[in-house]
Coordinates of C-alpha atoms in Angstrom, one line a residue:
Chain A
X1 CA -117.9 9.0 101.3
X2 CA -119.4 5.7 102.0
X3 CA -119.2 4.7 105.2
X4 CA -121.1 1.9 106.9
X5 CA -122.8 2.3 110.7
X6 CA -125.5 0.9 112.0
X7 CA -127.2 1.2 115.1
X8 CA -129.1 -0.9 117.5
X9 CA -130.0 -3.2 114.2
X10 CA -132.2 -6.2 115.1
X11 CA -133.9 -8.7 113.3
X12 CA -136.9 -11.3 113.8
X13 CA -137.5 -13.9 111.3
X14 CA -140.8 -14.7 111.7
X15 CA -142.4 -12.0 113.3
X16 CA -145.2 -12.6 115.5
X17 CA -145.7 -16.7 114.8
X18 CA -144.5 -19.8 116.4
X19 CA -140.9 -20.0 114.7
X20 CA -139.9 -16.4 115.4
X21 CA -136.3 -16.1 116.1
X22 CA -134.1 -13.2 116.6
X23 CA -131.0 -13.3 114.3
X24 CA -129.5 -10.0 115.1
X25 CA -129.8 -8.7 118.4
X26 CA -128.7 -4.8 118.7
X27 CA -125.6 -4.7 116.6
X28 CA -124.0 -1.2 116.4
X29 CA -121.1 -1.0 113.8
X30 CA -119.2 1.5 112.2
X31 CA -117.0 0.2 108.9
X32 CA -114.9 3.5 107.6
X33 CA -114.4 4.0 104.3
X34 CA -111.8 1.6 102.2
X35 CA -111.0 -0.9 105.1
X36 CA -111.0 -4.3 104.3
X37 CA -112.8 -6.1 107.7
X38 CA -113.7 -9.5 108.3
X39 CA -117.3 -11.2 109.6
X40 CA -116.3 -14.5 111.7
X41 CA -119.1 -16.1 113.8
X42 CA -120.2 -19.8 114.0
X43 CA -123.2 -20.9 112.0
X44 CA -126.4 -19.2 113.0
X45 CA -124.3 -16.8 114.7
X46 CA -126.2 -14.3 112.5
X47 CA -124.0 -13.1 110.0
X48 CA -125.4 -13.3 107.0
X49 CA -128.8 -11.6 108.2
X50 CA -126.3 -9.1 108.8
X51 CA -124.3 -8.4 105.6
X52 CA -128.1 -8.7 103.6
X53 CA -129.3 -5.8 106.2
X54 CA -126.2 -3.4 104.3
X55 CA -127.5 -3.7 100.8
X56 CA -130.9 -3.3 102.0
X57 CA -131.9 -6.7 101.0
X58 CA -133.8 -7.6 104.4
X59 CA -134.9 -5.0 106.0
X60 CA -134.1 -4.6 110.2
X61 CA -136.9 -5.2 112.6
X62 CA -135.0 -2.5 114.4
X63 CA -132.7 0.2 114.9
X64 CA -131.1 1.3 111.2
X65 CA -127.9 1.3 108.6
X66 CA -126.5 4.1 107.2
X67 CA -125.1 4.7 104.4
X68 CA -122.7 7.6 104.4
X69 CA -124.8 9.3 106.9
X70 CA -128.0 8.5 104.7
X71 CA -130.2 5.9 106.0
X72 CA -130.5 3.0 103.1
X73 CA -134.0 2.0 104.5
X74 CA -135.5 5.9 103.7
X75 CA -137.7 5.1 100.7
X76 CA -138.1 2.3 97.7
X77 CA -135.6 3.9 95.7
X78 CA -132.7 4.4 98.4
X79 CA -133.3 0.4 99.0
X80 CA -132.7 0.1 94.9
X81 CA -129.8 3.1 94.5
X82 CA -128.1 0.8 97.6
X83 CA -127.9 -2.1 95.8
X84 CA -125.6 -0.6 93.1
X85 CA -123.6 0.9 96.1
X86 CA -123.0 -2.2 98.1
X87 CA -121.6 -5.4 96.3
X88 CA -123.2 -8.2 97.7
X89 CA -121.3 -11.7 96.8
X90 CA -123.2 -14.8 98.3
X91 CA -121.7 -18.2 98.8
X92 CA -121.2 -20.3 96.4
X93 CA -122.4 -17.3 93.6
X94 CA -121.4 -19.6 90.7
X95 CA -125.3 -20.8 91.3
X96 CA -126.5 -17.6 90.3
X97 CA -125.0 -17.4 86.4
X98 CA -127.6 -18.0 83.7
X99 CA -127.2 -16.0 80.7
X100 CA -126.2 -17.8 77.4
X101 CA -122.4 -15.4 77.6
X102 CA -120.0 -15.1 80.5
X103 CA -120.0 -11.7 78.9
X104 CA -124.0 -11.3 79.2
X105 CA -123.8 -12.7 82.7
X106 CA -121.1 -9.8 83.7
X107 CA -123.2 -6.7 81.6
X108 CA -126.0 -8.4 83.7
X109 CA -125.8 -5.8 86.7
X110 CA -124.8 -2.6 84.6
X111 CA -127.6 -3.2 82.4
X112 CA -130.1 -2.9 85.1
X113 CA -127.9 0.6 86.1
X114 CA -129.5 1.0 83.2
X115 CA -126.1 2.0 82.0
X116 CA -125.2 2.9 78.0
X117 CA -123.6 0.1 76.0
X118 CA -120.2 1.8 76.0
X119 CA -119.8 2.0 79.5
X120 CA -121.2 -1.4 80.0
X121 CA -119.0 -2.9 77.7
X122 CA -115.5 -1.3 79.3
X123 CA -116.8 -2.3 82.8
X124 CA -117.5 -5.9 81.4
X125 CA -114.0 -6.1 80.2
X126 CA -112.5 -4.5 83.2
X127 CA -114.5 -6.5 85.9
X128 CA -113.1 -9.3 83.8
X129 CA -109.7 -8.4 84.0
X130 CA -109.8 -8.1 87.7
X131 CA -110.7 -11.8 88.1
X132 CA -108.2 -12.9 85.4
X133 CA -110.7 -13.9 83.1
X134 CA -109.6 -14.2 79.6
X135 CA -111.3 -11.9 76.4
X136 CA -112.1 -15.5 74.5
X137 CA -113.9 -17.0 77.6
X138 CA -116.3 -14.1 77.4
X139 CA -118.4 -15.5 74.4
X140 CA -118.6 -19.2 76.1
X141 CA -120.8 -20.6 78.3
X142 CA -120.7 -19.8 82.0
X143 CA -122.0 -23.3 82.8
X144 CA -119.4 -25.2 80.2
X145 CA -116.5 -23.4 82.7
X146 CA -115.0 -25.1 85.8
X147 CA -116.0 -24.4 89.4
X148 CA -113.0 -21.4 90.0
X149 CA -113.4 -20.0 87.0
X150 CA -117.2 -20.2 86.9
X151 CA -116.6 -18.4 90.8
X152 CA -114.8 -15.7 89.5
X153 CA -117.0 -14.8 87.0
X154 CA -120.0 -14.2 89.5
X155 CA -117.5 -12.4 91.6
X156 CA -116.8 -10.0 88.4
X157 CA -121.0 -9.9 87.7
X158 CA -120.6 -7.8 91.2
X159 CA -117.3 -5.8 90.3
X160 CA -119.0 -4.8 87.6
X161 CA -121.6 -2.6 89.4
X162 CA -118.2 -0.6 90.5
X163 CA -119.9 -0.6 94.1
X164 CA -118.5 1.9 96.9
X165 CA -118.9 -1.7 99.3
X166 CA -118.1 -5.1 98.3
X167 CA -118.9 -7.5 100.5
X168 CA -118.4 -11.1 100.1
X169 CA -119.9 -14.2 101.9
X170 CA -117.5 -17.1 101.8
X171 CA -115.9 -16.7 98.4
X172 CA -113.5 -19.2 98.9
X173 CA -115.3 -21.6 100.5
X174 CA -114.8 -25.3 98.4
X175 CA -112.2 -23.8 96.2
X176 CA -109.3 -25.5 96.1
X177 CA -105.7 -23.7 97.7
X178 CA -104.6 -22.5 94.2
X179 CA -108.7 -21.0 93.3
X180 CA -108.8 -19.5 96.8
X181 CA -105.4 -17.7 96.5
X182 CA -106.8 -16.5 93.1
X183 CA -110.0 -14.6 94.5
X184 CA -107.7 -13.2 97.3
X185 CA -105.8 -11.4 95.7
X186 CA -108.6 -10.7 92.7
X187 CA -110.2 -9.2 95.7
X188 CA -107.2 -7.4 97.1
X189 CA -106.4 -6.1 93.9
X190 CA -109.8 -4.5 93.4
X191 CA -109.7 -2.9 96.9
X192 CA -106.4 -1.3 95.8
X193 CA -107.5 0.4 93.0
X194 CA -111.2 1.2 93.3
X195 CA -110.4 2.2 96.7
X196 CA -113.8 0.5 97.8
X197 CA -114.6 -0.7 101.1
X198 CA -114.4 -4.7 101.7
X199 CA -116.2 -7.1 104.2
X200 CA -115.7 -10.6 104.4
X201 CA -117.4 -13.5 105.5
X202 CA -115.1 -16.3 106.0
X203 CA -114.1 -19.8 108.0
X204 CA -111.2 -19.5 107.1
X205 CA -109.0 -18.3 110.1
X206 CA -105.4 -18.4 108.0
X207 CA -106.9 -16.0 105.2
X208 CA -108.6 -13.3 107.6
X209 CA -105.5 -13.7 109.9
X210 CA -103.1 -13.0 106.1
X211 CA -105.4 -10.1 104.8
X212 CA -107.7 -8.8 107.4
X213 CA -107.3 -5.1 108.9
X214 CA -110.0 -5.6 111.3
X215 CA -111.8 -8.7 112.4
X216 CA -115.5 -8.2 113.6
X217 CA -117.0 -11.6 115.7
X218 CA -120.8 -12.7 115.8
X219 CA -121.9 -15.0 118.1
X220 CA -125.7 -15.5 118.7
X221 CA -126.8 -12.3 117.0
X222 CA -124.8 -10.1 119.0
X223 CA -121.6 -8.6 118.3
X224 CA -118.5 -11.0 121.0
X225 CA -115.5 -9.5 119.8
X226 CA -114.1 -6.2 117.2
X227 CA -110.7 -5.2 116.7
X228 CA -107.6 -6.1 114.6
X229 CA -106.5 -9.3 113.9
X230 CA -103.2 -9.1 116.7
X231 CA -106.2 -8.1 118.8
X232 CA -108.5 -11.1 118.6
X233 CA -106.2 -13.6 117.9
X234 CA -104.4 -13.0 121.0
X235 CA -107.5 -14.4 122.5
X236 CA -107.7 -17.9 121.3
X237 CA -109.7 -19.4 124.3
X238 CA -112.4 -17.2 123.7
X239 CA -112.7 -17.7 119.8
X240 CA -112.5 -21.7 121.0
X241 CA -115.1 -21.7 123.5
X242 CA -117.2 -19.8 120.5
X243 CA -116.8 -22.9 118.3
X244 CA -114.6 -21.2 116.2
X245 CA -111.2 -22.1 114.9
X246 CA -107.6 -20.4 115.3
X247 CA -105.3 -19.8 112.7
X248 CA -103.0 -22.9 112.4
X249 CA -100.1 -20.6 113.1
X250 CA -101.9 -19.3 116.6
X251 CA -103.1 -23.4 117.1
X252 CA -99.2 -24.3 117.0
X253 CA -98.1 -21.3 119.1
X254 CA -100.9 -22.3 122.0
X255 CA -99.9 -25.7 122.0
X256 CA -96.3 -24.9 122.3
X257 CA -96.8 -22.3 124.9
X258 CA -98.4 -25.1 126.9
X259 CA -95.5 -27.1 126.6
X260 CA -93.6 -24.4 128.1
X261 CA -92.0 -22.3 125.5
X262 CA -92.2 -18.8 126.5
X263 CA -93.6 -17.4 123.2
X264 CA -95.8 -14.0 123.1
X265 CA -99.4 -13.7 122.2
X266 CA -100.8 -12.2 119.5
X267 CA -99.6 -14.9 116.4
X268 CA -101.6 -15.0 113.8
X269 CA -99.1 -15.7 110.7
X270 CA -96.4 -18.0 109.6
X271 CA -94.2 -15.6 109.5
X272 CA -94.8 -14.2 112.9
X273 CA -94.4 -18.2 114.5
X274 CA -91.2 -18.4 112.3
X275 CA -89.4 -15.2 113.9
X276 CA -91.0 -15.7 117.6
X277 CA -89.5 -19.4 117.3
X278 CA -86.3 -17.8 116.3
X279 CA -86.0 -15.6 118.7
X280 CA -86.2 -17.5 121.4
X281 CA -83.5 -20.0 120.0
X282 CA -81.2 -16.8 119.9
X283 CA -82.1 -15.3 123.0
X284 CA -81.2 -19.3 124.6
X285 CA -78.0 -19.2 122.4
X286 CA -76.8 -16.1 124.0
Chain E
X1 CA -141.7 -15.2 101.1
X2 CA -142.0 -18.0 100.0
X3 CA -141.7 -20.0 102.9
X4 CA -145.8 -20.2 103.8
X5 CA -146.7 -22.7 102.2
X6 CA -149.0 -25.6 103.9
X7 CA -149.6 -27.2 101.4
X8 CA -148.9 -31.0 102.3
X9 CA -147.3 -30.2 105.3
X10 CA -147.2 -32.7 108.5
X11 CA -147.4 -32.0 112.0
X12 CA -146.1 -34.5 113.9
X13 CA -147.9 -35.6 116.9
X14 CA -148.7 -38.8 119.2
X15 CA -152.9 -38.9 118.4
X16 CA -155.3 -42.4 117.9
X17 CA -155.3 -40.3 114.0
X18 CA -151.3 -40.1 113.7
X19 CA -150.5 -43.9 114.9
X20 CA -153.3 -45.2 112.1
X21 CA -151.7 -47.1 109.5
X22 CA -150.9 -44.7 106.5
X23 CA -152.8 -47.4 104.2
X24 CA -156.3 -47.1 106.6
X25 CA -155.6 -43.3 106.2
X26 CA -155.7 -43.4 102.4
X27 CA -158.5 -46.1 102.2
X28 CA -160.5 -43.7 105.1
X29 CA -159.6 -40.9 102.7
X30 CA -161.3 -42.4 100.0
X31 CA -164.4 -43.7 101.4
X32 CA -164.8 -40.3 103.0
X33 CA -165.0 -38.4 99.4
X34 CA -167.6 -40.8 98.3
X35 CA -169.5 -40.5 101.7
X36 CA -169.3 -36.5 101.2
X37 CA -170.9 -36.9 97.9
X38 CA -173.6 -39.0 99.0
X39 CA -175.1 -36.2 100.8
X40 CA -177.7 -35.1 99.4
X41 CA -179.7 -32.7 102.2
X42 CA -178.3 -30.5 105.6
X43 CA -178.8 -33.4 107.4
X44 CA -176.4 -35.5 104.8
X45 CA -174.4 -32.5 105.3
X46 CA -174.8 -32.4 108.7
X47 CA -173.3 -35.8 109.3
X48 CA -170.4 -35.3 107.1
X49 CA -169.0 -32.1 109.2
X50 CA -169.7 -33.6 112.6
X51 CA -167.5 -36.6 111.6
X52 CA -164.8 -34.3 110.4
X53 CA -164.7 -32.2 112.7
X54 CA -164.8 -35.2 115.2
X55 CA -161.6 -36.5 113.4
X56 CA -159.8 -32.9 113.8
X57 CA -160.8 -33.4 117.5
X58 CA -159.2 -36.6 117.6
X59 CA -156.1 -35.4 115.4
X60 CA -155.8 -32.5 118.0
X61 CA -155.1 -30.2 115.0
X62 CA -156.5 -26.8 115.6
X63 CA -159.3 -25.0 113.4
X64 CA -156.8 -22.2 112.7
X65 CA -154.1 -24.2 111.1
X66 CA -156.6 -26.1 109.4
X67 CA -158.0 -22.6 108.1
X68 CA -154.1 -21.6 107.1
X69 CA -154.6 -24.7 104.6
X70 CA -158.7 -23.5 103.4
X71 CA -157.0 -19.9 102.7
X72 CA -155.2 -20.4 99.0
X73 CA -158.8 -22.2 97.7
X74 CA -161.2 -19.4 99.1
X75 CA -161.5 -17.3 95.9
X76 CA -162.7 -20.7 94.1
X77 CA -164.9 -20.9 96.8
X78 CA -166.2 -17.9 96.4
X79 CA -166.8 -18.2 93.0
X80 CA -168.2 -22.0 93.0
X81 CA -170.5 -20.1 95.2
X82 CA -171.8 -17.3 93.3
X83 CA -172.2 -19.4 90.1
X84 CA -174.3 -21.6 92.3
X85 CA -176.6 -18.6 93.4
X86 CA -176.9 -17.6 89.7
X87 CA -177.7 -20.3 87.9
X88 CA -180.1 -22.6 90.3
X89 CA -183.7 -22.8 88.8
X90 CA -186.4 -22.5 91.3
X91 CA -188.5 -20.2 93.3
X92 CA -186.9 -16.2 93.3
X93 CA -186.0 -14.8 96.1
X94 CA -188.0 -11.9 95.0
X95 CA -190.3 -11.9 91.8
X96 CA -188.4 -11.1 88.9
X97 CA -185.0 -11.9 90.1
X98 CA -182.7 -14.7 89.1
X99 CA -181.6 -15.3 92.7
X100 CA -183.5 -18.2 93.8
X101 CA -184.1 -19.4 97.2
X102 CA -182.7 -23.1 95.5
X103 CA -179.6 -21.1 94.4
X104 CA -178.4 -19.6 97.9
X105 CA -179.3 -23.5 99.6
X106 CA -177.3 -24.6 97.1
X107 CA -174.5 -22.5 97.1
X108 CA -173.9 -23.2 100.8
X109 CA -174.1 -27.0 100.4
X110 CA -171.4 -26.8 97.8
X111 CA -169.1 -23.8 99.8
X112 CA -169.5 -26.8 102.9
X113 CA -168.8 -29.7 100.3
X114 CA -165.7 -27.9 99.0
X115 CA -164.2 -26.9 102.5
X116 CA -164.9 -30.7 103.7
X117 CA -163.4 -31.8 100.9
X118 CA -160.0 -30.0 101.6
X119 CA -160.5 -30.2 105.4
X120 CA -160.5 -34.3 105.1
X121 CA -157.3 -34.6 102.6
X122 CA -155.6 -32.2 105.1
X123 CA -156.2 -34.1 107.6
X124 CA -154.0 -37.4 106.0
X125 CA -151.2 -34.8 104.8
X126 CA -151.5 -33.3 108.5
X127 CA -151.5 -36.4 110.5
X128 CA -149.0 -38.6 108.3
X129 CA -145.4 -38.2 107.1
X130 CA -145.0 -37.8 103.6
X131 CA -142.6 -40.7 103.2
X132 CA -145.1 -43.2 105.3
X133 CA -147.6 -41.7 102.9
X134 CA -146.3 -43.0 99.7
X135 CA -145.0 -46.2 101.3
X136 CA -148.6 -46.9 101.8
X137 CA -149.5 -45.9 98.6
X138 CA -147.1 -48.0 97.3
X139 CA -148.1 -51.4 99.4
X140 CA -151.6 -50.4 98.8
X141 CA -151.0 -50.3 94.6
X142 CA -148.9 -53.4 95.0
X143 CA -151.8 -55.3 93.1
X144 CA -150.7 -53.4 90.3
X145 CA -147.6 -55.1 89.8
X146 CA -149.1 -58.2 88.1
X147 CA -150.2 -55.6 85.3
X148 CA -146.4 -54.6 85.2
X149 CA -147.3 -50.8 86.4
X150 CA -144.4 -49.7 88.2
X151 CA -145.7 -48.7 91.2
X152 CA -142.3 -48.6 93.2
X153 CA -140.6 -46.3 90.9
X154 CA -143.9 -44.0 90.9
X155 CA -143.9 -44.2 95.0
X156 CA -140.2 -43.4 95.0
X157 CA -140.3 -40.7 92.9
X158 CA -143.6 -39.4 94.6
X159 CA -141.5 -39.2 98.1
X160 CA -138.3 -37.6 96.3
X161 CA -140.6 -34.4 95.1
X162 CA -141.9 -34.2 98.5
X163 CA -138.5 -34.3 100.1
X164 CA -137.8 -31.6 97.5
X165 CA -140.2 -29.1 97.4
X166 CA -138.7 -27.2 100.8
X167 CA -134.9 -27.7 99.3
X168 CA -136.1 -26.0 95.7
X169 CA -138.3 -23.2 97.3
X170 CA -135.0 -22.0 99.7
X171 CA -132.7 -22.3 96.7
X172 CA -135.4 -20.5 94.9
X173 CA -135.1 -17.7 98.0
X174 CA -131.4 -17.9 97.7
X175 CA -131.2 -17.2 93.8
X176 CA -134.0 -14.3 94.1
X177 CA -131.6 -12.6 96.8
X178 CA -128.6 -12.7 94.6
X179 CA -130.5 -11.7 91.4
X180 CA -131.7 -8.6 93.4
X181 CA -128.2 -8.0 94.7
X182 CA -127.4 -7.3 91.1
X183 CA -130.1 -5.3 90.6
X184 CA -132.8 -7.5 89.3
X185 CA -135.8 -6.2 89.4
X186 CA -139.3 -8.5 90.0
X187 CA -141.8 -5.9 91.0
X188 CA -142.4 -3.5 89.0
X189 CA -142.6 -3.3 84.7
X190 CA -144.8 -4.4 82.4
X191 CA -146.4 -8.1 82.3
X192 CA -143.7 -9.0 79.8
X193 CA -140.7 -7.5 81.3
X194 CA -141.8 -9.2 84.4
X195 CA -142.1 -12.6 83.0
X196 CA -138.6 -11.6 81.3
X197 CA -137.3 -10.8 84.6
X198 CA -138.0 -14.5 85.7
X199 CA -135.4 -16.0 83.3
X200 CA -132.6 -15.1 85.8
X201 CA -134.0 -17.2 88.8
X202 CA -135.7 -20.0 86.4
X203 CA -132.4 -20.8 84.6
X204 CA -130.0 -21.4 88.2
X205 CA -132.8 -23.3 89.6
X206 CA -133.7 -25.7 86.6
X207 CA -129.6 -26.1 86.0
X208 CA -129.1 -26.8 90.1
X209 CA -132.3 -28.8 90.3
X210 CA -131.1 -31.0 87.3
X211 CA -127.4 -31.2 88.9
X212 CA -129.2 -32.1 92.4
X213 CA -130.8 -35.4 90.0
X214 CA -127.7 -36.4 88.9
X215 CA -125.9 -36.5 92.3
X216 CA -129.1 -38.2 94.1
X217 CA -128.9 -40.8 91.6
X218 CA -125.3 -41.8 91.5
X219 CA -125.5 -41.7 96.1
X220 CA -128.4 -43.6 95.4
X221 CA -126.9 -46.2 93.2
X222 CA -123.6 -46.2 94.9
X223 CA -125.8 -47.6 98.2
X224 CA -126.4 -50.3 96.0
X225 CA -130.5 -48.9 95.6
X226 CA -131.8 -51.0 92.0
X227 CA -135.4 -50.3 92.0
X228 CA -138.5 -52.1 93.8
X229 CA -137.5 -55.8 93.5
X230 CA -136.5 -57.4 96.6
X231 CA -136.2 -54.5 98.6
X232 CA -136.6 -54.6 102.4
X233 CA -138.2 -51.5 104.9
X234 CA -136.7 -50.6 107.6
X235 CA -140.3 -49.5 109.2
X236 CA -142.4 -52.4 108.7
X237 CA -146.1 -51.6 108.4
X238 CA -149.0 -53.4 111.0
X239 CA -152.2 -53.1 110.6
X240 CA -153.5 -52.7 114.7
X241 CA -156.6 -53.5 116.2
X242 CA -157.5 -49.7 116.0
X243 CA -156.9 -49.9 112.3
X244 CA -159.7 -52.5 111.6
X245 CA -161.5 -50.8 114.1
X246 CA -161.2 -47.7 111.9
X247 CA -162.1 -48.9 108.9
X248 CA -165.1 -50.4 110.5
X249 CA -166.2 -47.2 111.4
X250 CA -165.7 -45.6 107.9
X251 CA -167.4 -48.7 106.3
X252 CA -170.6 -47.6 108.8
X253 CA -169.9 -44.4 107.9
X254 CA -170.3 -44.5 104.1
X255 CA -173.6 -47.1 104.3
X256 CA -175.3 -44.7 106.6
X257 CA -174.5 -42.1 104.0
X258 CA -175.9 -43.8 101.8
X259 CA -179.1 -44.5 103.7
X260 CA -179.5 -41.0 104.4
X261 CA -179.3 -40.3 100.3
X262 CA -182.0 -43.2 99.6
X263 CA -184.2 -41.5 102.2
X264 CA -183.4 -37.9 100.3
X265 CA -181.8 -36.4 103.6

C-alpha cells in the first residue's frame, strides 16, 4: 500500500538569512492509494515545494510525509528507495534527456535500480509503449525528436521506474491541443493498469475539471480548498479572487447565470453545460 | 545549493561610492592595485587598509558581507601564508629553526595584501551594476577602436555572461533535481563514477545553454541590434564634480604611496 499523508509539513527556503521565505506553511494531506488528484494554486502558491517534499527531494523544515505509514525522511536510504517509489515528472522534462538513445535515456532510471538487463530492457519497451513511442525511434536521438515526442519520452524515463506514485508538474504545459490530449490519456492509461497513484500539477482548469477525481488548492503555502472537482468548481468566486481560472464550461455557466438563466452550480464540463442548457429549454417548452 | 555564490554580485544602494561614475570606479580600481603594491612597510600597509576600509564606510557595505566574498579565497590565503613563513631568510625565531622572524612579518603583509586586494575589487562589483560596469569598460577601451579591437562586441558579450550566470546556475539546480528524481546519484562512488555521473546534468545544460544563444541572437537581431557602430544609450554616462573629485583623491593617494616606498615605510 502506498499511500501519501503528510502532516504539519512546512518549509523555509533560506533558513535563518535575509531572503528566508516560507513556501509551505502546515500542510496536512492524505492521497489514498490509486487516485488520480490534482495540485492547482497560483504561482508561488507553493506547489512545487510540495510535490519535491513526496519524493524526498527537499526535505521539510517541519512536520513529515509518509509513505505508506513509513516516514520517507527516516534515513539516507529511505530518501533514495523513495525516489524509485514516487515518479517525479518536472515541467518541461524534455530538458532533462541527454543520452546518445531515446532508448538509453528510458533504461536511464532502471539502470540506477540497479536492475538486470532483461528487466531493463522489457520496462524500456513497455514505458515506451505507454507513451506511443515507436520501436525504430528508440535508437535515434532524443534531441533530433520534436517537442511532444521528445515530452513523452521523459515522461516514459519516469514510467519506467514502475513507481507506486507518479506525479507530474505541468506535463502539458506548451503542448499543443493534439500533444496534450496525447500525455492525457498516456497518463490515464498508465494509472489504469499499473494501478498507481497520480498527482497533477496543472493550469489547466478544462483538463483537471475532464480527468480529476479530487482537486487539492494551494494558495500561499497553505492548503485554500480540497475536494472533488463538482465540489470546487461550484465555487468559482473563490478560485477567482485566488487568481486562478475556471473551466471555460463553469466561465460560460457564471456568466449566463448572471444574465439570468437559472442554471445549477457545480459545471465543470461541456457536457454538463450542454444538458443543463437543455434542460432548461425543456422544462420552458413544457 | 548552489545559489551562494557572491562572487560579482551588486547591492544596490544610494552611497557618494554607488553614484561614482562606473569609469572613475574602474580607473580608482586600478590605481588602487598599484597603490597596494607600493607598500612596502606596516605603515605602507597601514595606509592602504585605512583607505579601504574608509571606502567600505562610505559604500555602507558591512564587514560581514564583505567577509561572505574573503571566504572561497581563504585556503589560498592560508597557504600564501605558510609558504611565506617557510621560506623567508633571516633571523630564526629560535636557533636552529627555519621560521624566521622575516618569515611571519612577511606572511602577514602578504595575508593583508591579498584580503585588500579582494576587499577593493569587491568593492566595484558591490557598489556597481554589472551592466554599468562593462558600459564603462567599454567607453573606457574606446581608444582601442582605432587599432580595430572590438571592444563593443567584447563589452556586450562580457554583460550577456553576467546576465547569465544566475539563469545557468538555476537551470543547473533544475536539471540536478530531475536527474535525482530518476535516481541519479552525485554523492557517493568512486572519483570516476562521480565525474561519470556529471554527464547527465552537463549534456541538458550545454544543449539548453546553446539553444538559449540561438534565441538571444535572433530577439536580438529582430530589435534591429547590428553591433557597436552608431549605437545610442539609453543611460548616458557624466562625469560629476564628485567624480574628478575622486580621482583626485586616488591620484594623491597613489603619489603618497609612493612617497611612503621611496622613504622604505
Amino acid at each position: 500500500m502506498s499511500e501519501i499523508k503528510t502532516g504539519g509539513l512546512r518549509h523555509v527556503y533560506s533558513l535563518g538569512t535575509p531572503f528566508e521565505k516560507v513556501a509551505l506553511d502546515g500542510i496536512g494531506l492524505s492521497i489514498p492509494q490509486g487516485q488520480l488528484a490534482a495540485i492547482i494554486g497560483h504561482t508561488g502558491s507553493g506547489k512545487s515545494t510540495f510535490i519535491q517534499h513526496l519524493n524526498a527531494l527537499l526535505s521539510p523544515t517541519e512536520g513529515q510525509v509518509l509513505l505508506g505509514g513509513e516516514d520517507i525522511n527516516r534515513d539516507k536510504y529511505a530518501r533514495r528507495d523513495v525516489k524509485q517509489r514516487v515518479g517525479l515528472v518536472f515541467q518541461y522534462p524534455e530538458y532533462q534527456l541527454f543520452e546518445e538513445t531515446v532508448y538509453k535515456d528510458i533504461a536511464f532510471g532502471p539502470t540506477n535500480m540497479k536492475l538486470d538487463a532483461e528487466e531493463i530492457d522489457r520496462r524500456v519497451r513497455k514505458a515506451a509503449r505507454f507513451v506511443g513511442v515507436e520501436e525504430e525511434l528508440l535508437e535515434r536521438s532524443p534531441l533530433e525528436l520534436s517537442g511532444g515526442q521528445k515530452r513523452r519520452i521523459a515522461i516514459a524515463g519516469v514510467i519506467a521506474m514502475e513507481p507506486e506514485v507518479l506525479i507530474l508538474d505541468e506535463p502539458t504545459a506548451g503542448l499543443d491541443p493534439a500533444g496534450c490530449e496525447q500525455i492525457l490519456s498516456n497518463i490515464l492509461d498508465y494509472r489504469e493498469k499499473s494501478g498507481a497513484t497520480v498527482i497533477l500539477v496543472s493550469h489547466s482548469m478544462d483538463d483537471v475539471a475532464r480527468i480529476a477525481e479530487r482537486i487539492i488548492v494551494f494558495d500561499q503555502g497553505r492548503l485554500a480548498m480540497d475536494g472533488s472537482p463538482a465540489e470546487i468548481f461550484s465555487r468559482p468566486e473563490e478560485l477567482v479572487a485566488m487568481g486562478l481560472n475556471v473551466p471555460k464550461a463553469t466561465e460560460l455557466a457564471m456568466a449566463l447565470r448572471r444574465r439570468g438563466l437559472r442554471l445549477p452550480e457545480s459545471i465543470f464540463s461541456h457536457e454538463q453545460l450542454l444538458r443543463a442548457l437543455l434542460a432548461l429549454k425543456e422544462g420552458r417548452a413544457c | 545549493m548552489l545559489k551562494n555564490v557572491t562572487l560579482g554580485q551588486y547591492f544596490p544602494g544610494d552611497t557618494v561610492v554607488h553614484r561614482l561614475d562606473p569609469r572613475t570606479k574602474l580607473i580608482l580600481v586600478i590605481v588602487y592595485i598599484i597603490a597596494l603594491f607600493q607598500a612596502a612597510g606596516w605603515i605602507g600597509y597601514a595606509a592602504v587598509t585605512v583607505v579601504t576600509l574608509l571606502c567600505m564606510a562610505l559604500s555602507q557595505i558591512k564587514p560581514s558581507t564583505m567577509f561572505k566574498g574573503v571566504k572561497p579565497m581563504l585556503f589560498i590565503i592560508a597557504l600564501t601564508a605558510l609558504l611565506n613563513i617557510f621560506y623567508t631568510t633571516g633571523t630564526p625565531v629560535r636557533p636552529g629553526w627555519i621560521v624566521t622572524w622575516e618569515g611571519i612579518a612577511r606572511a602577514f603583509q602578504m595575508m593583508l595584501r591579498i584580503v585588500l586586494l579582494i576587499t577593493g575589487t569587491f568593492l566595484l562589483t558591490y557598489t556597481t551594476s554589472p551592466i554599468a560596469l562593462t558600459d564603462g569598460l567599454e567607453r573606457l577601451l574606446n581608444p582601442l577602436k582605432k587599432l580595430h579591437v572590438p571592444v563593443h562586441e567584447m563589452t556586450m558579450m562580457m554583460s550577456m555572461a553576467l546576465r547569465f550566470i544566475p539563469t545557468l546556475i538555476a537551470e543547473t539546480d533544475k536539471i540536478m533535481s530531475a536527474q535525482k528524481a530518476r535516481g541519479a546519484d552525485f554523492e557517493t562512488g568512486s572519483l570516476i563514477s562521480r565525474a561519470k555521473a556529471l554527464l547527465p546534468i552537463l549534456v541538458p545544460l550545454f544543449v539548453s545553454a546553446f539553444k538559449r544563444a540561438d534565441e538571444l541572437a535572433v530577439a536580438m537581431e529582430s530589435r534591429c541590434y547590428h553591433g557597436g557602430e552608431g549605437r545610442t544609450r539609453m543611460k548616458q554616462m557624466h562625469m560629476a564634480a564628485r567624480d574628478y573629485a575622486a580621482l583626485v583623491l586616488g591620484a594623491l593617494f597613489l603619489a603618497g604611496m609612493i612617497v611612503l616606498k621611496r622613504l622604505g615605510l
